[in-house]
Amino acid sequence: MGEAAADNPNRRDLEEGIQRDFSRSMSYGDYLRLDVLLAAQQPLSDPPQHDELLFIVQHQTSELWLKLMIHELRSARALIRTDDLAPALKRMARIKHIQHTLTDQWSVLATLTPSEYAEIRPFLATSSGFQSAQYREVEFLLGNKNADMVKVFSHDESAQAALEELLHEPSLYDEFLAHLARQGYDIPQRLLDRDWSQPHTTDDDLVQVFAGVYAAPAQHWGVYETCEELVDIEDNFQQWRFRHLQVVQRVIGHKVGTGGSSGVDFLRRALSLTFFPELYEVRTRIGE
């Protein structure tokens, strides 16, 4: 019997060196705090609804990816502030992969049919993804500032404090413009001394600066590459927004959202928001 098992091509015996006793050693589950993580899925439906776990896991994993994105955005912003462009670009490359993962996740939630969602929706009460503090942190870091959003988190002192702090700090784009000014680019002073709590608006003089960069990429390679990384990030963000809209429309149609928004129409208006307007406007100027 033992020889038969040893000859079984579908059996893989443990190697002698593999750790088996974790009574005094840290295990995989210990390091990742899986006891806490896997206990965080607490469906509320009564009687229990099969698809509620999908809804919870989808949104919890999204929050984990948002946490990592905030970590990378803060680091990229700090590196640009000290003119360390190369490692900042590495951070941005990772951010783009996180964004792709977040967008791809919508395909899992899209398997939830309207009938299935109707069974769990009452248990969501007034909770909504609109209330994600981490999502707002990402938006603030990228430059979509909105003081009214800070008020939404009056019930959560730490989240409100984090957003209030970010509201009054330069965004990633603001730091990039300051970096350009330090490198000798003719960045208008009004963009360097502005009120950081306000969203950036299109500046024609800045478009001209970027037009010069795009007219001679080889002479401005680091700046040129950073511009394209920022465009990639915004493009990915818009794809995430659009995929979100599609899934919501597919699952609830034009119903009002659980958080009180107009639902699909509210999400559609977000598609007109832009973080880096000059980097899109400059494309009209190229070749003229």
XYZ file of C-alpha atoms in Angstrom:
288
model
C 0.000 0.000 0.000
C 2.853 2.360 0.886
C 4.662 1.612 -2.373
C 1.478 2.289 -4.350
C 1.111 5.658 -2.680
C 4.735 6.505 -3.393
C 4.259 5.635 -7.054
C 1.090 7.753 -7.366
C 1.897 10.595 -9.795
C -0.846 12.721 -8.176
C 0.694 12.572 -4.713
C 3.327 15.028 -3.522
C 5.004 14.080 -0.258
C 6.103 16.868 2.084
C 9.828 17.560 1.994
C 11.743 16.965 5.213
C 12.630 20.644 5.618
C 9.056 21.955 5.475
C 7.950 23.563 8.741
C 5.141 21.635 10.430
C 5.101 22.800 14.052
C 3.886 26.368 14.608
C 3.388 26.169 18.365
C 6.432 28.448 18.794
C 6.804 29.838 15.273
C 4.830 32.372 13.279
C 2.608 30.832 10.605
C 1.185 32.269 7.396
C -2.152 32.812 9.123
C -0.472 34.519 12.081
C 1.428 36.987 9.896
C -1.650 37.922 7.845
C -3.986 37.974 10.869
C -6.341 35.689 8.990
C -8.303 35.045 12.169
C -9.334 38.719 12.116
C -9.557 39.112 8.337
C -11.718 36.063 7.656
C -13.985 36.830 10.600
C -14.827 40.258 9.155
C -17.476 38.919 6.758
C -20.673 39.135 8.793
C -23.787 38.866 6.590
C -26.916 40.506 8.045
C -29.612 38.910 5.901
C -32.285 36.959 7.747
C -33.035 34.435 6.464
C -29.458 34.144 5.127
C -29.072 35.040 1.441
C -26.422 33.185 -0.568
C -25.199 36.259 -2.485
C -24.579 38.567 0.465
C -21.116 37.095 1.007
C -20.201 38.029 -2.581
C -21.308 41.615 -1.964
C -19.318 41.884 1.270
C -16.121 40.274 -0.077
C -16.235 42.431 -3.228
C -16.312 45.640 -1.225
C -13.921 44.574 1.515
C -11.265 43.557 -0.994
C -11.791 46.849 -2.828
C -11.094 48.685 0.420
C -7.869 46.715 0.866
C -6.708 47.680 -2.622
C -7.693 51.303 -1.933
C -5.586 51.185 1.224
C -2.571 50.098 -0.824
C -3.284 52.721 -3.489
C -3.333 55.470 -0.858
C -0.016 54.159 0.486
C 1.532 54.308 -3.000
C 0.011 57.707 -3.874
C 1.297 59.261 -0.667
C 4.740 57.845 -1.361
C 4.756 59.039 -4.987
C 3.706 62.501 -3.857
C 6.467 62.629 -1.218
C 9.091 61.458 -3.732
C 8.074 64.110 -6.267
C 8.256 66.706 -3.485
C 11.942 65.795 -3.052
C 12.492 65.627 -6.850
C 13.026 61.833 -6.813
C 11.163 61.245 -10.040
C 12.404 57.725 -10.876
C 11.070 55.961 -7.741
C 7.893 58.047 -7.983
C 7.319 56.581 -11.448
C 7.760 53.102 -9.959
C 4.995 53.891 -7.467
C 2.738 55.100 -10.275
C 3.333 51.910 -12.238
C 2.164 49.892 -9.227
C -0.875 52.156 -8.812
C -1.898 51.364 -12.377
C -1.809 47.625 -11.665
C -3.951 48.165 -8.556
C -6.428 50.106 -10.682
C -6.647 47.289 -13.226
C -7.374 44.826 -10.421
C -10.111 47.062 -8.988
C -11.725 47.452 -12.403
C -11.561 43.720 -13.149
C -13.297 42.995 -9.828
C -16.515 44.556 -11.122
C -16.955 41.535 -13.381
C -17.462 39.363 -10.287
C -20.149 41.643 -8.851
C -21.792 41.792 -12.277
C -22.773 38.134 -11.816
C -25.279 39.385 -9.229
C -28.662 39.542 -10.949
C -31.326 42.171 -10.102
C -33.431 39.500 -8.411
C -30.514 38.311 -6.288
C -29.541 41.835 -5.274
C -33.143 42.631 -4.330
C -32.908 39.888 -1.695
C -29.968 41.523 0.104
C -30.526 45.220 -0.568
C -32.858 45.806 2.420
C -30.068 44.703 4.770
C -27.664 47.365 3.423
C -29.959 50.033 4.895
C -28.362 53.452 4.150
C -24.829 52.138 3.624
C -23.291 52.919 0.246
C -19.939 52.913 -1.522
C -20.398 56.694 -1.725
C -19.437 56.673 1.957
C -16.022 55.074 1.381
C -13.543 57.364 3.135
C -10.603 55.678 1.401
C -12.102 56.310 -2.028
C -12.374 59.999 -1.109
C -8.755 59.967 0.059
C -7.708 58.698 -3.365
C -9.733 61.429 -5.063
C -8.253 64.121 -2.820
C -4.717 62.851 -3.433
C -5.351 63.008 -7.177
C -6.832 66.503 -6.911
C -10.616 66.155 -6.910
C -11.086 68.259 -3.758
C -14.551 68.815 -2.329
C -14.988 70.235 1.177
C -18.607 69.036 1.269
C -17.388 65.434 1.168
C -15.531 65.915 4.458
C -18.848 66.630 6.192
C -20.166 63.199 5.183
C -17.707 61.634 7.654
C -18.680 63.580 10.774
C -19.605 60.203 12.306
C -16.021 58.943 11.866
C -13.520 61.218 13.589
C -10.352 59.607 12.191
C -11.659 59.460 8.597
C -12.827 63.060 8.765
C -9.457 64.188 10.146
C -7.568 62.376 7.361
C -9.743 63.962 4.675
C -9.545 67.404 6.267
C -5.758 67.158 6.243
C -5.634 66.031 2.604
C -8.089 68.762 1.622
C -5.559 71.421 2.569
C -2.470 69.661 1.202
C -1.106 69.748 -2.359
C -2.303 66.901 -4.559
C -0.009 64.633 -6.550
C -0.468 66.956 -9.541
C 0.237 70.058 -7.457
C 3.516 68.517 -6.321
C 4.373 67.653 -9.914
C 3.854 71.272 -10.957
C 6.033 72.441 -8.065
C 8.703 69.967 -9.183
C 8.546 71.388 -12.709
C 8.966 74.907 -11.351
C 12.086 73.835 -9.438
C 13.457 72.325 -12.652
C 13.122 75.649 -14.441
C 9.821 75.183 -16.268
C 7.697 78.311 -16.558
C 4.891 77.257 -14.217
C 2.573 80.194 -13.409
C 3.080 81.342 -9.833
C -0.681 81.384 -9.281
C -0.638 77.584 -9.571
C 2.087 77.269 -6.943
C 0.469 79.564 -4.350
C -3.155 78.596 -4.772
C -5.698 77.371 -2.235
C -5.071 73.600 -2.111
C -8.594 72.950 -0.840
C -9.995 73.867 -4.248
C -9.902 71.518 -7.243
C -7.420 72.423 -9.945
C -8.940 74.074 -13.026
C -7.569 74.250 -16.554
C -4.826 76.830 -17.032
C -3.951 77.773 -20.612
C -0.400 78.865 -19.730
C 0.228 75.430 -18.252
C -1.069 73.816 -21.437
C 1.618 75.752 -23.293
C 4.296 74.412 -20.948
C 3.217 70.841 -21.644
C 2.988 71.598 -25.359
C 6.713 72.373 -25.235
C 7.389 69.069 -23.468
C 5.407 67.062 -26.026
C 7.029 68.908 -28.920
C 10.454 67.612 -27.883
C 10.055 64.422 -25.781
C 13.722 63.450 -25.942
C 14.741 66.726 -24.313
C 12.205 66.395 -21.497
C 12.062 62.624 -21.116
C 11.504 62.367 -17.355
C 8.759 64.987 -17.414
C 7.271 63.535 -20.596
C 7.149 60.054 -19.056
C 5.566 61.376 -15.857
C 2.882 63.166 -17.870
C 2.004 59.916 -19.604
C 1.947 58.011 -16.300
C -0.509 60.564 -14.925
C -2.683 60.217 -18.029
C -2.624 56.431 -17.579
C -3.777 56.816 -13.968
C -6.620 59.136 -14.929
C -7.608 56.909 -17.844
C -7.699 53.893 -15.518
C -9.724 55.840 -12.978
C -12.288 56.738 -15.623
C -12.495 53.111 -16.724
C -13.163 52.134 -13.103
C -15.899 54.780 -12.857
C -17.501 53.640 -16.113
C -17.388 49.962 -15.166
C -18.966 50.851 -11.827
C -21.754 52.683 -13.649
C -22.317 49.714 -15.965
C -22.586 47.231 -13.110
C -24.948 49.458 -11.119
C -27.167 49.954 -14.177
C -27.119 46.229 -14.857
C -28.086 45.304 -11.285
C -30.500 48.073 -10.164
C -31.345 49.998 -13.325
C -32.201 53.608 -12.490
C -33.250 53.079 -8.875
C -32.144 55.582 -6.224
C -28.926 54.439 -4.512
C -28.957 53.043 -0.971
C -27.085 56.139 0.206
C -29.707 58.457 -1.270
C -27.980 59.415 -4.530
C -29.714 59.293 -7.898
C -27.725 56.159 -8.663
C -26.721 55.753 -12.310
C -27.267 59.423 -13.143
C -25.051 60.465 -10.225
C -22.301 58.105 -11.362
C -22.582 59.296 -14.962
C -21.920 62.910 -13.916
C -18.662 61.783 -12.300
C -17.351 60.792 -15.742
C -16.948 64.495 -16.591
C -14.570 65.070 -13.664
C -10.878 65.323 -14.526
C -7.718 65.405 -12.424
C -5.141 66.590 -14.963
C -7.013 68.686 -17.557
C -3.941 70.200 -19.233
C -2.547 66.763 -20.031
C -5.631 66.118 -22.147
C -5.945 69.626 -23.549
C -2.335 69.531 -24.775
C -3.235 66.752 -27.191
C -5.238 69.230 -29.227
C -2.145 71.436 -29.539
C 0.305 68.753 -30.596
C 1.241 69.109 -34.248
C -0.413 72.512 -34.699
